PDB file of C-alpha atoms in Angstrom:
ATOM      1  CA  MET A   2       0.000   0.000   0.000  1.00 57.00           C
ATOM      2  CA  GLY A   3       3.035   2.303  -0.022  1.00 70.00           C
ATOM      3  CA  ASN A   4       3.383   4.987   2.632  1.00 92.00           C
ATOM      4  CA  LEU A   5       0.238   4.777   4.719  1.00 97.00           C
ATOM      5  CA  PHE A   6       0.662   8.372   5.902  1.00 98.00           C
ATOM      6  CA  ASP A   7       1.572  10.009   2.591  1.00 97.00           C
ATOM      7  CA  LEU A   8      -0.767  12.837   1.580  1.00 98.00           C
ATOM      8  CA  SER A   9       1.026  13.759  -1.637  1.00 97.00           C
ATOM      9  CA  GLY A  10      -1.409  14.721  -4.362  1.00 97.00           C
ATOM     10  CA  LYS A  11      -4.203  15.336  -1.853  1.00 98.00           C
ATOM     11  CA  ARG A  12      -5.913  18.637  -1.154  1.00 98.00           C
ATOM     12  CA  ALA A  13      -7.288  19.559   2.275  1.00 98.00           C
ATOM     13  CA  LEU A  14      -9.717  22.285   3.324  1.00 99.00           C
ATOM     14  CA  VAL A  15      -9.404  23.238   6.993  1.00 98.00           C
ATOM     15  CA  THR A  16     -12.071  25.606   8.316  1.00 98.00           C
ATOM     16  CA  GLY A  17     -11.100  28.293  10.803  1.00 98.00           C
ATOM     17  CA  SER A  18      -7.442  27.734  10.014  1.00 98.00           C
ATOM     18  CA  ALA A  19      -5.900  31.196   9.766  1.00 97.00           C
ATOM     19  CA  GLN A  20      -4.577  30.781  13.303  1.00 96.00           C
ATOM     20  CA  GLY A  21      -4.419  28.476  16.306  1.00 94.00           C
ATOM     21  CA  ILE A  22      -4.999  24.745  16.123  1.00 96.00           C
ATOM     22  CA  GLY A  23      -6.562  25.013  12.665  1.00 97.00           C
ATOM     23  CA  LEU A  24      -3.364  26.498  11.227  1.00 98.00           C
ATOM     24  CA  LEU A  25      -1.313  23.931  13.119  1.00 98.00           C
ATOM     25  CA  LEU A  26      -3.313  21.067  11.589  1.00 98.00           C
ATOM     26  CA  ALA A  27      -3.107  22.604   8.125  1.00 98.00           C
ATOM     27  CA  ARG A  28       0.669  22.846   8.431  1.00 98.00           C
ATOM     28  CA  GLY A  29       0.817  19.244   9.673  1.00 98.00           C
ATOM     29  CA  LEU A  30      -1.061  17.987   6.619  1.00 98.00           C
ATOM     30  CA  ALA A  31       1.138  20.113   4.367  1.00 98.00           C
ATOM     31  CA  GLU A  32       4.256  18.608   5.946  1.00 98.00           C
ATOM     32  CA  HIS A  33       2.959  15.199   4.848  1.00 98.00           C
ATOM     33  CA  GLY A  34       2.460  16.325   1.247  1.00 98.00           C
ATOM     34  CA  ALA A  35      -1.032  17.820   1.072  1.00 98.00           C
ATOM     35  CA  GLU A  36      -1.964  21.093  -0.567  1.00 98.00           C
ATOM     36  CA  VAL A  37      -4.019  23.056   1.960  1.00 98.00           C
ATOM     37  CA  VAL A  38      -6.893  25.481   1.615  1.00 98.00           C
ATOM     38  CA  ILE A  39      -6.924  27.924   4.518  1.00 98.00           C
ATOM     39  CA  ASN A  40     -10.312  29.290   5.568  1.00 98.00           C
ATOM     40  CA  ASP A  41     -11.196  32.286   7.706  1.00 98.00           C
ATOM     41  CA  ILE A  42     -14.230  34.538   7.875  1.00 97.00           C
ATOM     42  CA  THR A  43     -12.111  37.291   6.254  1.00 97.00           C
ATOM     43  CA  GLN A  44     -10.205  36.902   3.003  1.00 98.00           C
ATOM     44  CA  GLN A  45      -7.312  38.967   4.324  1.00 98.00           C
ATOM     45  CA  ARG A  46      -6.524  36.644   7.240  1.00 98.00           C
ATOM     46  CA  ALA A  47      -6.994  33.531   5.085  1.00 98.00           C
ATOM     47  CA  THR A  48      -4.593  34.901   2.478  1.00 98.00           C
ATOM     48  CA  GLN A  49      -2.016  35.984   5.081  1.00 98.00           C
ATOM     49  CA  ALA A  50      -1.959  32.523   6.655  1.00 98.00           C
ATOM     50  CA  ALA A  51      -1.743  30.805   3.266  1.00 98.00           C
ATOM     51  CA  ASP A  52       1.067  33.132   2.192  1.00 98.00           C
ATOM     52  CA  ALA A  53       2.970  32.309   5.389  1.00 98.00           C
ATOM     53  CA  LEU A  54       2.720  28.589   4.638  1.00 98.00           C
ATOM     54  CA  THR A  55       3.761  29.178   1.030  1.00 98.00           C
ATOM     55  CA  ALA A  56       6.819  31.061   2.287  1.00 98.00           C
ATOM     56  CA  GLU A  57       7.726  27.931   4.273  1.00 97.00           C
ATOM     57  CA  GLY A  58       7.702  25.915   1.063  1.00 98.00           C
ATOM     58  CA  PHE A  59       4.222  24.406   1.293  1.00 98.00           C
ATOM     59  CA  ARG A  60       1.359  24.587  -1.193  1.00 98.00           C
ATOM     60  CA  ALA A  61      -1.426  26.709   0.259  1.00 98.00           C
ATOM     61  CA  VAL A  62      -4.219  29.034  -0.806  1.00 98.00           C
ATOM     62  CA  GLY A  63      -6.640  31.127   1.246  1.00 98.00           C
ATOM     63  CA  TYR A  64     -10.421  31.372   0.909  1.00 98.00           C
ATOM     64  CA  GLY A  65     -12.435  33.729   3.072  1.00 98.00           C
ATOM     65  CA  PHE A  66     -16.034  32.737   3.736  1.00 98.00           C
ATOM     66  CA  ASP A  67     -18.456  32.484   6.660  1.00 98.00           C
ATOM     67  CA  VAL A  68     -18.951  28.813   7.489  1.00 98.00           C
ATOM     68  CA  THR A  69     -22.312  29.559   9.146  1.00 98.00           C
ATOM     69  CA  HIS A  70     -23.968  30.995   6.003  1.00 98.00           C
ATOM     70  CA  ALA A  71     -25.292  28.352   3.625  1.00 98.00           C
ATOM     71  CA  GLN A  72     -25.065  30.431   0.435  1.00 98.00           C
ATOM     72  CA  GLU A  73     -21.511  31.581   1.167  1.00 98.00           C
ATOM     73  CA  VAL A  74     -20.466  28.012   1.912  1.00 98.00           C
ATOM     74  CA  ALA A  75     -22.003  26.608  -1.265  1.00 98.00           C
ATOM     75  CA  LYS A  76     -20.412  29.308  -3.443  1.00 98.00           C
ATOM     76  CA  ALA A  77     -17.011  28.926  -1.778  1.00 98.00           C
ATOM     77  CA  ILE A  78     -16.912  25.137  -2.101  1.00 98.00           C
ATOM     78  CA  ASP A  79     -17.906  25.373  -5.770  1.00 98.00           C
ATOM     79  CA  ASN A  80     -15.173  27.971  -6.327  1.00 98.00           C
ATOM     80  CA  ILE A  81     -12.506  25.883  -4.602  1.00 98.00           C
ATOM     81  CA  GLU A  82     -13.440  22.806  -6.614  1.00 98.00           C
ATOM     82  CA  GLN A  83     -13.334  24.757  -9.888  1.00 98.00           C
ATOM     83  CA  GLU A  84     -10.405  27.101  -9.208  1.00 98.00           C
ATOM     84  CA  VAL A  85      -8.064  25.021  -7.037  1.00 98.00           C
ATOM     85  CA  GLY A  86      -9.186  21.425  -7.491  1.00 98.00           C
ATOM     86  CA  ALA A  87     -10.863  18.534  -5.758  1.00 98.00           C
ATOM     87  CA  ILE A  88     -11.220  18.670  -1.978  1.00 98.00           C
ATOM     88  CA  ASP A  89      -9.981  15.252  -0.857  1.00 98.00           C
ATOM     89  CA  ILE A  90      -9.847  16.031   2.868  1.00 99.00           C
ATOM     90  CA  LEU A  91     -12.075  18.277   4.971  1.00 99.00           C
ATOM     91  CA  ILE A  92     -11.289  19.209   8.562  1.00 99.00           C
ATOM     92  CA  ASN A  93     -14.188  20.987  10.270  1.00 98.00           C
ATOM     93  CA  ASN A  94     -12.170  22.936  12.813  1.00 98.00           C
ATOM     94  CA  ALA A  95     -13.968  26.295  13.144  1.00 97.00           C
ATOM     95  CA  GLY A  96     -15.195  26.777  16.693  1.00 96.00           C
ATOM     96  CA  ILE A  97     -15.843  29.315  19.447  1.00 94.00           C
ATOM     97  CA  GLN A  98     -16.333  29.278  23.201  1.00 93.00           C
ATOM     98  CA  ARG A  99     -18.572  31.429  25.415  1.00 95.00           C
ATOM     99  CA  ARG A 100     -18.838  31.214  29.217  1.00 94.00           C
ATOM    100  CA  TYR A 101     -21.877  32.106  31.348  1.00 97.00           C
ATOM    101  CA  PRO A 102     -23.797  30.341  34.115  1.00 97.00           C
ATOM    102  CA  PHE A 103     -26.511  28.216  32.506  1.00 96.00           C
ATOM    103  CA  THR A 104     -29.470  30.271  33.802  1.00 97.00           C
ATOM    104  CA  GLU A 105     -27.816  33.501  32.637  1.00 97.00           C
ATOM    105  CA  PHE A 106     -26.634  32.367  29.214  1.00 97.00           C
ATOM    106  CA  PRO A 107     -27.781  34.956  26.617  1.00 97.00           C
ATOM    107  CA  GLU A 108     -29.815  33.511  23.773  1.00 98.00           C
ATOM    108  CA  ALA A 109     -27.725  35.388  21.208  1.00 98.00           C
ATOM    109  CA  GLU A 110     -24.536  33.813  22.570  1.00 98.00           C
ATOM    110  CA  TRP A 111     -26.154  30.364  22.527  1.00 98.00           C
ATOM    111  CA  ASP A 112     -27.017  30.900  18.857  1.00 98.00           C
ATOM    112  CA  LYS A 113     -23.430  31.923  18.008  1.00 98.00           C
ATOM    113  CA  VAL A 114     -21.954  28.838  19.663  1.00 98.00           C
ATOM    114  CA  ILE A 115     -24.394  26.467  17.969  1.00 98.00           C
ATOM    115  CA  ASP A 116     -23.996  28.156  14.576  1.00 98.00           C
ATOM    116  CA  VAL A 117     -20.192  28.083  14.521  1.00 98.00           C
ATOM    117  CA  ASN A 118     -19.558  24.799  16.321  1.00 98.00           C
ATOM    118  CA  GLN A 119     -22.429  22.685  15.008  1.00 98.00           C
ATOM    119  CA  LYS A 120     -24.257  24.222  12.059  1.00 98.00           C
ATOM    120  CA  SER A 121     -21.036  24.932  10.175  1.00 98.00           C
ATOM    121  CA  VAL A 122     -20.060  21.254  10.295  1.00 98.00           C
ATOM    122  CA  PHE A 123     -23.372  20.374   8.662  1.00 98.00           C
ATOM    123  CA  LEU A 124     -23.209  23.118   6.020  1.00 98.00           C
ATOM    124  CA  VAL A 125     -19.593  22.639   4.932  1.00 98.00           C
ATOM    125  CA  SER A 126     -19.703  18.838   5.061  1.00 98.00           C
ATOM    126  CA  GLN A 127     -22.918  18.753   3.048  1.00 98.00           C
ATOM    127  CA  GLN A 128     -21.405  20.732   0.181  1.00 98.00           C
ATOM    128  CA  VAL A 129     -18.023  18.976   0.203  1.00 98.00           C
ATOM    129  CA  ALA A 130     -19.620  15.539   0.461  1.00 98.00           C
ATOM    130  CA  LYS A 131     -21.584  16.086  -2.745  1.00 98.00           C
ATOM    131  CA  TYR A 132     -18.314  16.274  -4.668  1.00 98.00           C
ATOM    132  CA  MET A 133     -16.718  13.446  -2.708  1.00 98.00           C
ATOM    133  CA  MET A 134     -19.689  11.198  -3.486  1.00 98.00           C
ATOM    134  CA  GLN A 135     -19.224  11.818  -7.212  1.00 98.00           C
ATOM    135  CA  ARG A 136     -15.566  10.793  -6.922  1.00 98.00           C
ATOM    136  CA  ARG A 137     -16.374   7.972  -4.490  1.00 98.00           C
ATOM    137  CA  GLN A 138     -13.637   8.900  -2.064  1.00 98.00           C
ATOM    138  CA  GLY A 139     -12.910  11.399   0.677  1.00 98.00           C
ATOM    139  CA  LYS A 140     -11.957  12.048   4.271  1.00 98.00           C
ATOM    140  CA  ILE A 141     -13.974  14.244   6.632  1.00 99.00           C
ATOM    141  CA  ILE A 142     -12.570  14.981  10.080  1.00 99.00           C
ATOM    142  CA  ASN A 143     -14.694  16.816  12.631  1.00 98.00           C
ATOM    143  CA  ILE A 144     -13.061  18.481  15.624  1.00 98.00           C
ATOM    144  CA  CYS A 145     -15.010  17.300  18.634  1.00 98.00           C
ATOM    145  CA  SER A 146     -14.036  17.801  22.289  1.00 96.00           C
ATOM    146  CA  MET A 147     -13.889  16.286  25.749  1.00 94.00           C
ATOM    147  CA  GLN A 148     -17.231  18.055  26.047  1.00 94.00           C
ATOM    148  CA  SER A 149     -18.599  15.701  23.408  1.00 97.00           C
ATOM    149  CA  GLU A 150     -18.804  13.316  26.380  1.00 94.00           C
ATOM    150  CA  LEU A 151     -18.398  15.368  29.569  1.00 94.00           C
ATOM    151  CA  GLY A 152     -20.094  18.490  30.912  1.00 94.00           C
ATOM    152  CA  ARG A 153     -18.520  21.411  32.727  1.00 91.00           C
ATOM    153  CA  LYS A 154     -19.910  24.522  34.402  1.00 93.00           C
ATOM    154  CA  THR A 155     -20.521  27.697  32.354  1.00 95.00           C
ATOM    155  CA  ILE A 156     -20.077  26.034  28.923  1.00 94.00           C
ATOM    156  CA  THR A 157     -23.295  24.043  28.529  1.00 97.00           C
ATOM    157  CA  PRO A 158     -23.995  25.299  24.957  1.00 97.00           C
ATOM    158  CA  TYR A 159     -20.435  24.375  23.954  1.00 97.00           C
ATOM    159  CA  ALA A 160     -20.910  20.873  25.339  1.00 97.00           C
ATOM    160  CA  ALA A 161     -24.271  20.629  23.554  1.00 98.00           C
ATOM    161  CA  SER A 162     -22.686  21.684  20.266  1.00 98.00           C
ATOM    162  CA  LYS A 163     -19.760  19.272  20.571  1.00 98.00           C
ATOM    163  CA  GLY A 164     -22.051  16.418  21.590  1.00 98.00           C
ATOM    164  CA  ALA A 165     -24.016  17.133  18.435  1.00 98.00           C
ATOM    165  CA  VAL A 166     -20.829  17.093  16.336  1.00 98.00           C
ATOM    166  CA  LYS A 167     -20.080  13.624  17.697  1.00 98.00           C
ATOM    167  CA  MET A 168     -23.463  12.387  16.484  1.00 98.00           C
ATOM    168  CA  LEU A 169     -23.130  14.287  13.190  1.00 98.00           C
ATOM    169  CA  THR A 170     -19.901  12.346  12.684  1.00 98.00           C
ATOM    170  CA  ARG A 171     -21.619   9.015  13.240  1.00 98.00           C
ATOM    171  CA  GLY A 172     -24.675   9.908  11.179  1.00 98.00           C
ATOM    172  CA  MET A 173     -22.546  11.118   8.282  1.00 98.00           C
ATOM    173  CA  CYS A 174     -20.525   7.902   8.452  1.00 98.00           C
ATOM    174  CA  VAL A 175     -23.666   5.810   8.115  1.00 98.00           C
ATOM    175  CA  GLU A 176     -24.817   7.755   5.051  1.00 98.00           C
ATOM    176  CA  LEU A 177     -21.491   8.294   3.300  1.00 98.00           C
ATOM    177  CA  ALA A 178     -19.430   5.146   3.971  1.00 98.00           C
ATOM    178  CA  GLU A 179     -20.849   3.353   0.927  1.00 98.00           C
ATOM    179  CA  TYR A 180     -19.269   6.075  -1.214  1.00 98.00           C
ATOM    180  CA  ASN A 181     -15.817   5.291   0.230  1.00 98.00           C
ATOM    181  CA  ILE A 182     -15.917   8.417   2.392  1.00 98.00           C
ATOM    182  CA  GLN A 183     -14.517   8.104   5.905  1.00 99.00           C
ATOM    183  CA  VAL A 184     -15.982  10.458   8.510  1.00 98.00           C
ATOM    184  CA  ASN A 185     -14.251  10.564  11.876  1.00 99.00           C
ATOM    185  CA  GLY A 186     -13.687  12.956  14.743  1.00 98.00           C
ATOM    186  CA  ILE A 187     -10.801  14.141  16.874  1.00 98.00           C
ATOM    187  CA  ALA A 188     -11.661  15.017  20.467  1.00 98.00           C
ATOM    188  CA  PRO A 189      -8.884  17.016  22.131  1.00 97.00           C
ATOM    189  CA  GLY A 190      -8.570  17.011  25.884  1.00 96.00           C
ATOM    190  CA  TYR A 191      -7.133  20.036  27.657  1.00 95.00           C
ATOM    191  CA  PHE A 192      -4.474  21.700  25.507  1.00 95.00           C
ATOM    192  CA  ALA A 193      -2.427  24.780  26.259  1.00 94.00           C
ATOM    193  CA  THR A 194      -3.649  27.278  23.627  1.00 90.00           C
ATOM    194  CA  ASP A 195      -4.578  30.937  23.407  1.00 84.00           C
ATOM    195  CA  MET A 196      -8.195  29.943  24.106  1.00 78.00           C
ATOM    196  CA  THR A 197      -7.224  28.191  27.361  1.00 87.00           C
ATOM    197  CA  ALA A 198      -4.538  30.675  28.469  1.00 89.00           C
ATOM    198  CA  ALA A 199      -6.573  31.855  31.459  1.00 87.00           C
ATOM    199  CA  LEU A 200      -6.918  28.275  32.688  1.00 90.00           C
ATOM    200  CA  VAL A 201      -3.267  27.451  32.022  1.00 94.00           C
ATOM    201  CA  ASN A 202      -2.287  30.434  34.163  1.00 95.00           C
ATOM    202  CA  ASP A 203      -4.704  29.424  36.941  1.00 95.00           C
ATOM    203  CA  ASP A 204      -2.589  27.391  39.367  1.00 96.00           C
ATOM    204  CA  ALA A 205      -5.624  25.869  41.049  1.00 97.00           C
ATOM    205  CA  PHE A 206      -7.118  24.714  37.747  1.00 95.00           C
ATOM    206  CA  SER A 207      -3.823  23.294  36.513  1.00 96.00           C
ATOM    207  CA  ALA A 208      -3.397  21.411  39.798  1.00 97.00           C
ATOM    208  CA  TRP A 209      -6.884  19.932  39.334  1.00 96.00           C
ATOM    209  CA  LEU A 210      -6.074  19.023  35.723  1.00 96.00           C
ATOM    210  CA  TYR A 211      -2.843  17.253  36.644  1.00 97.00           C
ATOM    211  CA  GLN A 212      -4.710  15.213  39.231  1.00 97.00           C
ATOM    212  CA  ARG A 213      -7.627  14.457  36.913  1.00 96.00           C
ATOM    213  CA  THR A 214      -5.532  13.462  33.859  1.00 97.00           C
ATOM    214  CA  PRO A 215      -3.487  10.234  33.985  1.00 98.00           C
ATOM    215  CA  ALA A 216      -0.741  11.918  31.932  1.00 98.00           C
ATOM    216  CA  ALA A 217      -0.652  14.650  34.628  1.00 97.00           C
ATOM    217  CA  ARG A 218      -0.063  17.565  32.247  1.00 97.00           C
ATOM    218  CA  TRP A 219      -1.573  19.890  29.683  1.00 98.00           C
ATOM    219  CA  GLY A 220      -1.563  18.695  26.090  1.00 97.00           C
ATOM    220  CA  ILE A 221       0.815  20.306  23.607  1.00 96.00           C
ATOM    221  CA  PRO A 222      -1.065  21.448  20.464  1.00 96.00           C
ATOM    222  CA  GLU A 223       1.452  19.746  18.151  1.00 97.00           C
ATOM    223  CA  GLU A 224       0.330  16.427  19.650  1.00 98.00           C
ATOM    224  CA  LEU A 225      -2.894  16.716  17.637  1.00 98.00           C
ATOM    225  CA  ILE A 226      -1.120  16.595  14.281  1.00 98.00           C
ATOM    226  CA  GLY A 227      -0.571  12.829  14.277  1.00 98.00           C
ATOM    227  CA  ALA A 228      -4.265  12.133  14.801  1.00 98.00           C
ATOM    228  CA  ALA A 229      -5.213  14.454  11.930  1.00 98.00           C
ATOM    229  CA  VAL A 230      -2.648  12.953   9.551  1.00 98.00           C
ATOM    230  CA  TYR A 231      -3.762   9.411  10.447  1.00 98.00           C
ATOM    231  CA  LEU A 232      -7.448  10.146   9.825  1.00 98.00           C
ATOM    232  CA  ALA A 233      -6.632  11.988   6.582  1.00 98.00           C
ATOM    233  CA  ALA A 234      -4.316   9.287   5.204  1.00 98.00           C
ATOM    234  CA  PRO A 235      -4.753   5.824   3.655  1.00 98.00           C
ATOM    235  CA  ALA A 236      -3.845   4.330   7.051  1.00 98.00           C
ATOM    236  CA  SER A 237      -7.442   4.957   8.199  1.00 98.00           C
ATOM    237  CA  ASN A 238      -9.318   3.735   5.115  1.00 98.00           C
ATOM    238  CA  PHE A 239     -11.409   1.282   7.163  1.00 98.00           C
ATOM    239  CA  VAL A 240     -11.840   3.554  10.188  1.00 98.00           C
ATOM    240  CA  ASN A 241     -15.253   5.218  10.070  1.00 98.00           C
ATOM    241  CA  GLY A 242     -17.596   6.874  12.538  1.00 98.00           C
ATOM    242  CA  HIS A 243     -14.864   6.881  15.185  1.00 98.00           C
ATOM    243  CA  ILE A 244     -14.070   9.613  17.710  1.00 98.00           C
ATOM    244  CA  LEU A 245     -10.352   9.636  18.512  1.00 98.00           C
ATOM    245  CA  PHE A 246      -9.764  11.158  21.949  1.00 98.00           C
ATOM    246  CA  VAL A 247      -6.383  12.838  22.349  1.00 98.00           C
ATOM    247  CA  ASP A 248      -6.678  13.564  26.039  1.00 97.00           C
ATOM    248  CA  GLY A 249      -3.826  12.037  28.030  1.00 98.00           C
ATOM    249  CA  GLY A 250      -6.235   9.394  29.320  1.00 98.00           C
ATOM    250  CA  MET A 251      -8.745  11.763  30.937  1.00 97.00           C
ATOM    251  CA  LEU A 252     -11.834  10.043  29.543  1.00 96.00           C
ATOM    252  CA  ALA A 253     -10.580   6.662  30.799  1.00 96.00           C
ATOM    253  CA  ALA A 254     -10.167   7.845  34.387  1.00 94.00           C
ATOM    254  CA  VAL A 255     -12.570   8.361  37.297  1.00 87.00           C
TER     255      VAL A 255
END
């Protein structure tokens, strides 16, 4: 079967990838041979990130579009397919977090979390899958979370959205597997990122995390790359509907 982790000749769209973990995953796929399509809500940031990757010697292009707007998504996916080429790999990474006590959570903030974290996975996957079905091949990777399985105070809508993404992953698998499309999820545990900086700097929280996680540490964002490459590569051709937890053993512990 050759190199099971070789992505040469493949093209990957990563949503919300102008910065953070999305950009990290895009770079990881590029390092294994893929051409990457960087997405952000603004064209400027998407182009800047793609240009930075190109300067590193990778093949990258930026497309700005709002992943929560159906018409924008449909137009953008059509344009990518026609202007850049076939989307072989999709990583639904775009996501946001909002924190309020449950009884005080503003409806508008609930809607934002659900739209970005859940609805976008449906909209982008639906459009990309139509092309993948015609070609009878493709990889879709949804970024889930520990909160796909576990709740935590002040982030109930986030947990609801990520629980839904888990079931979207399984439902999409059931409908798309016959077209040789593999749909899987990556569920990160607690990683030290810009989004979690306040928690990383909270000594009490970090002490709790070390005690709660068998690995007894925060995750390093680069440790997510291997999971993404595996689920995007031929190595996972018979893996479908699976949620891969990258969590230092947290979900296994009580």
